[in-house]
Every structure is written in structure tokens, then in C-alpha cells.
PDB file of C-alpha atoms and ligand atoms in Angstrom:
ATOM      1  CA  MET A 289     150.625 119.171  48.992  1.00  0.00           C
ATOM      2  CA  SER A 290     149.168 122.312  47.597  1.00  0.00           C
ATOM      3  CA  HIS A 291     146.415 124.113  49.201  1.00  0.00           C
ATOM      4  CA  GLN A 292     142.805 122.553  49.251  1.00  0.00           C
ATOM      5  CA  SER A 293     141.609 125.517  47.176  1.00  0.00           C
ATOM      6  CA  LYS A 294     143.644 124.520  44.375  1.00  0.00           C
ATOM      7  CA  GLU A 295     141.804 120.853  43.821  1.00  0.00           C
ATOM      8  CA  ARG A 296     140.440 120.766  40.241  1.00  0.00           C
ATOM      9  CA  THR A 297     137.316 119.160  38.315  1.00  0.00           C
ATOM     10  CA  LEU A 298     136.340 118.794  34.705  1.00  0.00           C
ATOM     11  CA  ILE A 299     132.706 119.484  34.235  1.00  0.00           C
ATOM     12  CA  ILE A 300     131.106 119.038  30.760  1.00  0.00           C
ATOM     13  CA  LEU A 301     127.639 120.657  29.959  1.00  0.00           C
ATOM     14  CA  LYS A 302     126.508 117.606  27.406  1.00  0.00           C
ATOM     15  CA  PRO A 303     124.645 118.708  24.273  1.00  0.00           C
ATOM     16  CA  ASP A 304     120.987 118.570  26.085  1.00  0.00           C
ATOM     17  CA  ALA A 305     122.213 121.263  28.711  1.00  0.00           C
ATOM     18  CA  LEU A 306     122.655 123.447  25.574  1.00  0.00           C
ATOM     19  CA  GLN A 307     119.751 122.509  23.890  1.00  0.00           C
ATOM     20  CA  ARG A 308     117.410 123.274  26.987  1.00  0.00           C
ATOM     21  CA  SER A 309     119.157 126.458  27.443  1.00  0.00           C
ATOM     22  CA  LEU A 310     120.410 125.546  30.666  1.00  0.00           C
ATOM     23  CA  MET A 311     123.850 126.597  30.700  1.00  0.00           C
ATOM     24  CA  GLY A 312     123.045 129.801  32.643  1.00  0.00           C
ATOM     25  CA  GLU A 313     121.248 128.117  35.479  1.00  0.00           C
ATOM     26  CA  ILE A 314     123.769 125.294  36.012  1.00  0.00           C
ATOM     27  CA  ILE A 315     127.130 127.349  35.926  1.00  0.00           C
ATOM     28  CA  GLN A 316     125.439 129.694  38.348  1.00  0.00           C
ATOM     29  CA  ARG A 317     124.803 126.208  40.754  1.00  0.00           C
ATOM     30  CA  TYR A 318     128.779 126.174  40.659  1.00  0.00           C
ATOM     31  CA  GLU A 319     129.611 129.779  40.626  1.00  0.00           C
ATOM     32  CA  ARG A 320     127.447 130.948  44.009  1.00  0.00           C
ATOM     33  CA  ILE A 321     128.939 127.924  46.069  1.00  0.00           C
ATOM     34  CA  GLY A 322     132.343 129.802  45.650  1.00  0.00           C
ATOM     35  CA  LEU A 323     133.968 127.738  43.098  1.00  0.00           C
ATOM     36  CA  LYS A 324     136.241 129.348  40.410  1.00  0.00           C
ATOM     37  CA  LEU A 325     136.064 128.916  36.770  1.00  0.00           C
ATOM     38  CA  VAL A 326     139.698 128.317  35.362  1.00  0.00           C
ATOM     39  CA  GLY A 327     138.964 127.267  31.709  1.00  0.00           C
ATOM     40  CA  MET A 328     136.058 127.029  29.375  1.00  0.00           C
ATOM     41  CA  LYS A 329     135.064 125.928  25.806  1.00  0.00           C
ATOM     42  CA  LEU A 330     132.582 124.804  23.330  1.00  0.00           C
ATOM     43  CA  VAL A 331     133.470 121.896  21.151  1.00  0.00           C
ATOM     44  CA  VAL A 332     131.719 119.149  19.391  1.00  0.00           C
ATOM     45  CA  PRO A 333     133.893 116.394  20.287  1.00  0.00           C
ATOM     46  CA  SER A 334     134.735 113.005  18.131  1.00  0.00           C
ATOM     47  CA  ALA A 335     133.482 109.506  19.218  1.00  0.00           C
ATOM     48  CA  GLU A 336     137.034 108.751  19.908  1.00  0.00           C
ATOM     49  CA  HIS A 337     137.523 111.518  21.714  1.00  0.00           C
ATOM     50  CA  VAL A 338     134.433 110.630  23.911  1.00  0.00           C
ATOM     51  CA  GLU A 339     135.334 106.995  24.482  1.00  0.00           C
ATOM     52  CA  GLN A 340     139.052 107.704  25.401  1.00  0.00           C
ATOM     53  CA  HIS A 341     137.444 110.358  28.209  1.00  0.00           C
ATOM     54  CA  TYR A 342     135.344 107.294  29.526  1.00  0.00           C
ATOM     55  CA  THR A 343     137.994 104.885  29.267  1.00  0.00           C
ATOM     56  CA  LEU A 344     140.453 106.869  31.040  1.00  0.00           C
ATOM     57  CA  ASP A 345     139.433 104.809  34.153  1.00  0.00           C
ATOM     58  CA  PRO A 346     140.202 101.562  33.919  1.00  0.00           C
ATOM     59  CA  GLU A 347     137.267 100.957  36.427  1.00  0.00           C
ATOM     60  CA  TRP A 348     134.701 102.737  34.680  1.00  0.00           C
ATOM     61  CA  ARG A 349     133.554  99.938  32.694  1.00  0.00           C
ATOM     62  CA  ARG A 350     132.734  97.861  35.791  1.00  0.00           C
ATOM     63  CA  ILE A 351     131.520 100.385  38.033  1.00  0.00           C
ATOM     64  CA  THR A 352     129.116 101.885  35.602  1.00  0.00           C
ATOM     65  CA  GLY A 353     127.734  98.343  34.900  1.00  0.00           C
ATOM     66  CA  GLU A 354     127.044  97.288  38.343  1.00  0.00           C
ATOM     67  CA  LYS A 355     125.676 100.622  39.162  1.00  0.00           C
ATOM     68  CA  ARG A 356     122.778  99.803  36.548  1.00  0.00           C
ATOM     69  CA  VAL A 357     122.570  96.400  38.152  1.00  0.00           C
ATOM     70  CA  LYS A 358     121.947  97.722  41.570  1.00  0.00           C
ATOM     71  CA  ALA A 359     119.669  99.984  40.175  1.00  0.00           C
ATOM     72  CA  ALA A 360     117.321  97.422  38.527  1.00  0.00           C
ATOM     73  CA  LYS A 361     117.487  95.094  41.118  1.00  0.00           C
ATOM     74  CA  ALA A 362     116.186  98.034  43.423  1.00  0.00           C
ATOM     75  CA  LYS A 363     113.122  98.736  40.990  1.00  0.00           C
ATOM     76  CA  GLY A 364     112.492  94.911  40.412  1.00  0.00           C
ATOM     77  CA  GLU A 365     113.752  95.110  36.737  1.00  0.00           C
ATOM     78  CA  VAL A 366     115.185  92.341  35.162  1.00  0.00           C
ATOM     79  CA  LEU A 367     118.037  93.113  32.767  1.00  0.00           C
ATOM     80  CA  LYS A 368     118.970  91.197  29.504  1.00  0.00           C
ATOM     81  CA  THR A 369     122.387  90.317  31.385  1.00  0.00           C
ATOM     82  CA  GLU A 370     123.966  91.540  34.254  1.00  0.00           C
ATOM     83  CA  ASP A 371     127.566  91.163  33.363  1.00  0.00           C
ATOM     84  CA  PRO A 372     128.751  94.769  33.741  1.00  0.00           C
ATOM     85  CA  TYR A 373     131.146  94.802  31.033  1.00  0.00           C
ATOM     86  CA  GLU A 374     128.457  93.492  28.587  1.00  0.00           C
ATOM     87  CA  ILE A 375     125.958  96.245  29.883  1.00  0.00           C
ATOM     88  CA  THR A 376     128.981  98.988  29.575  1.00  0.00           C
ATOM     89  CA  ALA A 377     129.610  98.082  25.916  1.00  0.00           C
ATOM     90  CA  VAL A 378     126.066  99.279  25.154  1.00  0.00           C
ATOM     91  CA  ILE A 379     126.354 102.272  27.134  1.00  0.00           C
ATOM     92  CA  LEU A 380     129.511 103.383  25.574  1.00  0.00           C
ATOM     93  CA  ASP A 381     127.935 102.979  22.042  1.00  0.00           C
ATOM     94  CA  ASN A 382     124.852 105.202  23.124  1.00  0.00           C
ATOM     95  CA  LEU A 383     126.901 107.655  24.845  1.00  0.00           C
ATOM     96  CA  LYS A 384     129.240 108.029  21.774  1.00  0.00           C
ATOM     97  CA  LYS A 385     125.822 108.830  19.927  1.00  0.00           C
ATOM     98  CA  TYR A 386     124.506 111.183  22.591  1.00  0.00           C
ATOM     99  CA  MET A 387     127.921 113.223  23.473  1.00  0.00           C
ATOM    100  CA  THR A 388     128.889 113.720  19.831  1.00  0.00           C
ATOM    101  CA  SER A 389     125.282 114.770  18.545  1.00  0.00           C
ATOM    102  CA  GLY A 390     125.505 118.928  19.268  1.00  0.00           C
ATOM    103  CA  PRO A 391     128.458 120.786  21.061  1.00  0.00           C
ATOM    104  CA  VAL A 392     129.092 120.717  24.470  1.00  0.00           C
ATOM    105  CA  VAL A 393     130.503 122.863  27.222  1.00  0.00           C
ATOM    106  CA  CYS A 394     133.749 121.782  28.558  1.00  0.00           C
ATOM    107  CA  MET A 395     134.812 123.509  31.877  1.00  0.00           C
ATOM    108  CA  VAL A 396     137.636 123.346  34.444  1.00  0.00           C
ATOM    109  CA  TRP A 397     136.577 124.497  38.235  1.00  0.00           C
ATOM    110  CA  GLN A 398     138.748 125.155  40.979  1.00  0.00           C
ATOM    111  CA  GLY A 399     138.114 125.268  44.857  1.00  0.00           C
ATOM    112  CA  ALA A 400     138.456 123.094  47.965  1.00  0.00           C
ATOM    113  CA  HIS A 401     136.868 119.617  47.803  1.00  0.00           C
ATOM    114  CA  VAL A 402     135.639 120.798  44.433  1.00  0.00           C
ATOM    115  CA  VAL A 403     135.010 116.868  43.197  1.00  0.00           C
ATOM    116  CA  GLU A 404     133.111 116.145  45.834  1.00  0.00           C
ATOM    117  CA  ILE A 405     131.114 119.525  46.271  1.00  0.00           C
ATOM    118  CA  VAL A 406     130.414 119.506  42.597  1.00  0.00           C
ATOM    119  CA  ARG A 407     129.235 115.935  42.458  1.00  0.00           C
ATOM    120  CA  LYS A 408     126.855 116.645  45.555  1.00  0.00           C
ATOM    121  CA  LEU A 409     125.357 119.748  43.196  1.00  0.00           C
ATOM    122  CA  THR A 410     125.159 117.490  40.174  1.00  0.00           C
ATOM    123  CA  GLY A 411     123.431 114.407  41.954  1.00  0.00           C
ATOM    124  CA  GLY A 412     123.362 110.803  40.376  1.00  0.00           C
ATOM    125  CA  THR A 413     123.153 109.429  37.334  1.00  0.00           C
ATOM    126  CA  GLU A 414     119.862 108.812  36.935  1.00  0.00           C
ATOM    127  CA  PRO A 415     117.745 111.950  37.283  1.00  0.00           C
ATOM    128  CA  ARG A 416     114.168 109.843  38.036  1.00  0.00           C
ATOM    129  CA  SER A 417     115.908 108.801  41.187  1.00  0.00           C
ATOM    130  CA  THR A 418     118.393 111.405  42.317  1.00  0.00           C
ATOM    131  CA  ASP A 419     117.589 114.004  44.870  1.00  0.00           C
ATOM    132  CA  VAL A 420     115.632 117.167  44.581  1.00  0.00           C
ATOM    133  CA  GLY A 421     117.599 120.211  44.724  1.00  0.00           C
ATOM    134  CA  THR A 422     120.386 118.808  42.688  1.00  0.00           C
ATOM    135  CA  ILE A 423     121.030 119.737  38.767  1.00  0.00           C
ATOM    136  CA  ARG A 424     119.992 116.472  37.692  1.00  0.00           C
ATOM    137  CA  GLY A 425     117.247 116.317  40.061  1.00  0.00           C
ATOM    138  CA  ASP A 426     115.738 119.540  39.378  1.00  0.00           C
ATOM    139  CA  TYR A 427     116.113 120.482  35.592  1.00  0.00           C
ATOM    140  CA  VAL A 428     115.284 116.956  33.851  1.00  0.00           C
ATOM    141  CA  LEU A 429     113.605 113.702  34.565  1.00  0.00           C
ATOM    142  CA  ASP A 430     115.359 110.814  32.492  1.00  0.00           C
ATOM    143  CA  SER A 431     115.469 107.318  33.511  1.00  0.00           C
ATOM    144  CA  TYR A 432     117.349 103.922  33.165  1.00  0.00           C
ATOM    145  CA  MET A 433     113.895 102.608  31.964  1.00  0.00           C
ATOM    146  CA  MET A 434     113.444 104.921  29.149  1.00  0.00           C
ATOM    147  CA  ALA A 435     116.720 105.140  28.270  1.00  0.00           C
ATOM    148  CA  ASP A 436     117.350 101.268  28.199  1.00  0.00           C
ATOM    149  CA  ALA A 437     113.843 100.662  26.209  1.00  0.00           C
ATOM    150  CA  ASP A 438     114.948 103.568  23.317  1.00  0.00           C
ATOM    151  CA  SER A 439     118.459 102.126  23.310  1.00  0.00           C
ATOM    152  CA  ARG A 440     120.030 105.599  24.146  1.00  0.00           C
ATOM    153  CA  ALA A 441     122.404 107.107  27.003  1.00  0.00           C
ATOM    154  CA  ILE A 442     120.735 108.706  29.898  1.00  0.00           C
ATOM    155  CA  ARG A 443     120.436 112.363  29.258  1.00  0.00           C
ATOM    156  CA  ASN A 444     121.523 113.850  32.517  1.00  0.00           C
ATOM    157  CA  LEU A 445     122.946 117.520  31.382  1.00  0.00           C
ATOM    158  CA  VAL A 446     126.405 117.352  33.349  1.00  0.00           C
ATOM    159  CA  HIS A 447     129.591 115.041  33.401  1.00  0.00           C
ATOM    160  CA  ALA A 448     131.532 115.733  36.570  1.00  0.00           C
ATOM    161  CA  SER A 449     134.785 113.743  37.512  1.00  0.00           C
ATOM    162  CA  GLY A 450     134.831 111.435  40.216  1.00  0.00           C
ATOM    163  CA  SER A 451     138.058 112.001  42.122  1.00  0.00           C
ATOM    164  CA  PRO A 452     140.765 114.152  42.109  1.00  0.00           C
ATOM    165  CA  GLU A 453     142.941 111.960  40.080  1.00  0.00           C
ATOM    166  CA  GLU A 454     140.342 111.484  37.537  1.00  0.00           C
ATOM    167  CA  ALA A 455     139.944 114.930  37.381  1.00  0.00           C
ATOM    168  CA  GLU A 456     143.635 115.524  36.515  1.00  0.00           C
ATOM    169  CA  LYS A 457     143.407 112.824  33.705  1.00  0.00           C
ATOM    170  CA  GLU A 458     140.178 114.196  32.103  1.00  0.00           C
ATOM    171  CA  ILE A 459     141.448 117.910  32.218  1.00  0.00           C
ATOM    172  CA  MET A 460     144.518 116.873  30.335  1.00  0.00           C
ATOM    173  CA  HIS A 461     142.522 115.234  27.890  1.00  0.00           C
ATOM    174  CA  TRP A 462     140.133 117.846  26.997  1.00  0.00           C
ATOM    175  CA  PHE A 463     142.320 120.865  27.624  1.00  0.00           C
ATOM    176  CA  ASP A 464     146.004 122.145  26.834  1.00  0.00           C
ATOM    177  CA  GLN A 465     147.878 123.418  29.758  1.00  0.00           C
ATOM    178  CA  ASN A 466     147.698 127.271  28.434  1.00  0.00           C
ATOM    179  CA  GLU A 467     143.598 127.143  27.858  1.00  0.00           C
ATOM    180  CA  LEU A 468     143.842 127.078  31.942  1.00  0.00           C
ATOM    181  CA  VAL A 469     143.895 130.316  33.388  1.00  0.00           C
ATOM    182  CA  ASP A 470     145.875 130.923  36.905  1.00  0.00           C
ATOM    183  CA  TYR A 471     144.008 134.155  38.717  1.00  0.00           C
ATOM    184  CA  ARG A 472     142.955 135.771  41.769  1.00  0.00           C
ATOM    185  CA  LEU A 473     139.309 135.848  42.724  1.00  0.00           C
ATOM    186  CA  ILE A 474     138.763 138.342  45.378  1.00  0.00           C
ATOM    187  CA  GLY A 475     135.709 136.471  46.983  1.00  0.00           C
ATOM    188  CA  GLU A 476     138.059 133.596  47.797  1.00  0.00           C
ATOM    189  CA  GLN A 477     139.605 135.810  50.270  1.00  0.00           C
ATOM    190  CA  ILE A 478     136.576 135.349  52.498  1.00  0.00           C
ATOM    191  CA  LEU A 479     136.590 131.595  51.840  1.00  0.00           C
ATOM    192  CA  TYR A 480     140.447 130.778  52.964  1.00  0.00           C
ATOM    193  CA  ASP A 481     142.208 133.603  54.004  1.00  0.00           C
ATOM    194  CA  VAL A 482     143.219 133.031  57.810  1.00  0.00           C
ATOM    195  CA  ASN A 483     143.546 136.595  58.338  1.00  0.00           C
ATOM    196  CA  LEU A 484     140.504 138.916  57.930  1.00  0.00           C
ATOM    197  CA  ASP A 485     141.939 142.087  59.137  1.00  0.00           C
ATOM    198  CA  GLY A 486     141.161 144.730  56.526  1.00  0.00           C
ATOM    199  CA  ILE A 487     137.698 144.603  56.039  1.00  0.00           C
ATOM    200  CA  LEU A 488     136.955 147.328  58.865  1.00  0.00           C
ATOM    201  CA  GLU A 489     137.666 150.642  57.960  1.00  0.00           C
TER     202      GLU A 489
HETATM  203  P1  LIG B 596     128.966 110.667  33.473  1.00  0.00           P
HETATM  204  O1  LIG B 596     130.679 110.110  33.978  1.00  0.00           O
HETATM  205  O2  LIG B 596     128.124 110.979  34.516  1.00  0.00           O
HETATM  206  O3  LIG B 596     129.010 111.263  32.189  1.00  0.00           O
HETATM  207  O4  LIG B 596     128.616 109.188  33.123  1.00  0.00           O
HETATM  208  C1  LIG B 596     128.558 108.337  32.236  1.00  0.00           C
HETATM  209  C2  LIG B 596     127.155 108.738  31.501  1.00  0.00           C
HETATM  210  O5  LIG B 596     126.651 107.359  30.623  1.00  0.00           O
HETATM  211  C3  LIG B 596     125.934 109.073  32.292  1.00  0.00           C
HETATM  212  O6  LIG B 596     125.928 110.518  32.715  1.00  0.00           O
HETATM  213  C4  LIG B 596     124.643 108.806  31.688  1.00  0.00           C
HETATM  214  O7  LIG B 596     124.863 109.521  30.360  1.00  0.00           O
HETATM  215  C5  LIG B 596     125.313 107.400  30.592  1.00  0.00           C
HETATM  216  N1  LIG B 596     124.743 106.188  31.469  1.00  0.00           N
HETATM  217  C6  LIG B 596     125.609 105.822  32.417  1.00  0.00           C
HETATM  218  N2  LIG B 596     124.867 104.487  32.754  1.00  0.00           N
HETATM  219  C7  LIG B 596     123.616 104.721  31.726  1.00  0.00           C
HETATM  220  C8  LIG B 596     122.771 103.494  32.061  1.00  0.00           C
HETATM  221  N3  LIG B 596     122.468 102.258  32.297  1.00  0.00           N
HETATM  222  N4  LIG B 596     121.944 103.767  30.689  1.00  0.00           N
HETATM  223  C9  LIG B 596     121.956 104.441  30.081  1.00  0.00           C
HETATM  224  N5  LIG B 596     122.989 105.704  30.127  1.00  0.00           N
HETATM  225  C10 LIG B 596     123.723 105.386  30.889  1.00  0.00           C
END
């Protein structure tokens, strides 16, 4: 197994992050915890590319639909359908409109437990109910209720991969190998090196 510090994740700053001039703030959160940026680009994705991205994980439709049902139950909301696949067909259509509405920034970040750490910093899907202190909890206020009423995707600023396996598939979907850079970040020594000799003069 390669060293923990080599784990990678895909982060996409969605169109609302760019339109609200939050790129710097968001990137700073990933940067200051000690993660390393190894790839980055600005693109306007096609609807096909977005659909392929979300359906790389065969379980995505079921999981996302079930999450919506659970959120509705917690709030006593009644949905038109509780079939996760019917729910996600609508979400996917709305997502394609949202994610192709303007430029997005795709990034690959690397570091120990990066998938888990990034999800923790990013917060849950629904900004309304996610924790204060997370990116989605601090910088945006959207809700399932508003998104459903207006037939649109939840605007939650960021996409972050759900597992290391999913991350590798997503990275391959958005980046060519030669767009990723292997390099040493001086700060990684204090995070990962076993031997700290050489600090004292
Ligand atoms: P993510 O992997 O975080 O990009 O997840 C898919 C995206 O779909 C979410 O971030 C939201 O933008 C959107 N989404 C997920 N569930 C819903 C929902 N129930 N209603 C509207 N949009 C949703």
C-alpha cells in the first residue's frame, strides 16, 4: 500500500462558488489543514460529462434518493414519491442545468485521509441542516425545500468525492494524467516525516 499521504480526492467548485467570489475562501480551508493541491483547471462542463460524473458510482442514484427521503421524514415533509430512482432522475436533470450554467474549477487534492477530511470540512449536502464551521454551513443557506419548490439542484458550492475508490474514478473522468503534478511541499515534512532532526541549529 502506498503511504497515507498519497490519498487523493476530486473537488469541484460549482458555478455558485465562482459567482459568489468564494474560490479563495474555500481553497484556503483545504490548504490550511495541510492538504496539497496537485491539479487544477477552469472548465465549463457539458451535460453529458456531468451525467457521467454522477453515475460513475452505480449506487449514486439509490443513495442520493434515500438521503432525500430521510431528510423529508426528519422535517415531516411529504414527497410526491419515495422511490429513490424517481427522485434522483429529477435531481440529475436539475444538476445538469446547475453544473453547466457557468465555469467550475476542478481540483485534485492530496494528503492523509483526504477524502474524509475534505468531506468533514465541506459539510453535508443540505446547507440548511449542515454544521456551522463547515464550508456549506458557513457560506450558503440553500435547502431541499427551496430547491424542490423551484425544481432545481441544491446550490451547495462544492463537490467532493465520497470514497478513495470513487475519487480515483472521478479524477480520471476530469483530468488527464499529465495534468497532475507530483511535487514536494516543504510543509509536509512536519506533517509526515518520522525524523525531525535538522530543525534545531
Ligand atoms: P455532490 O456529489 O455533493 O455534488 O451531490 C450531488 C449534488 O446534487 C448535491 O451536491 C446537490 O447539488 C444536488 N442534490 C442532491 N440531492 C438533492 C436534492 N434532494 N434536491 C436537489 N439537489 C440535490
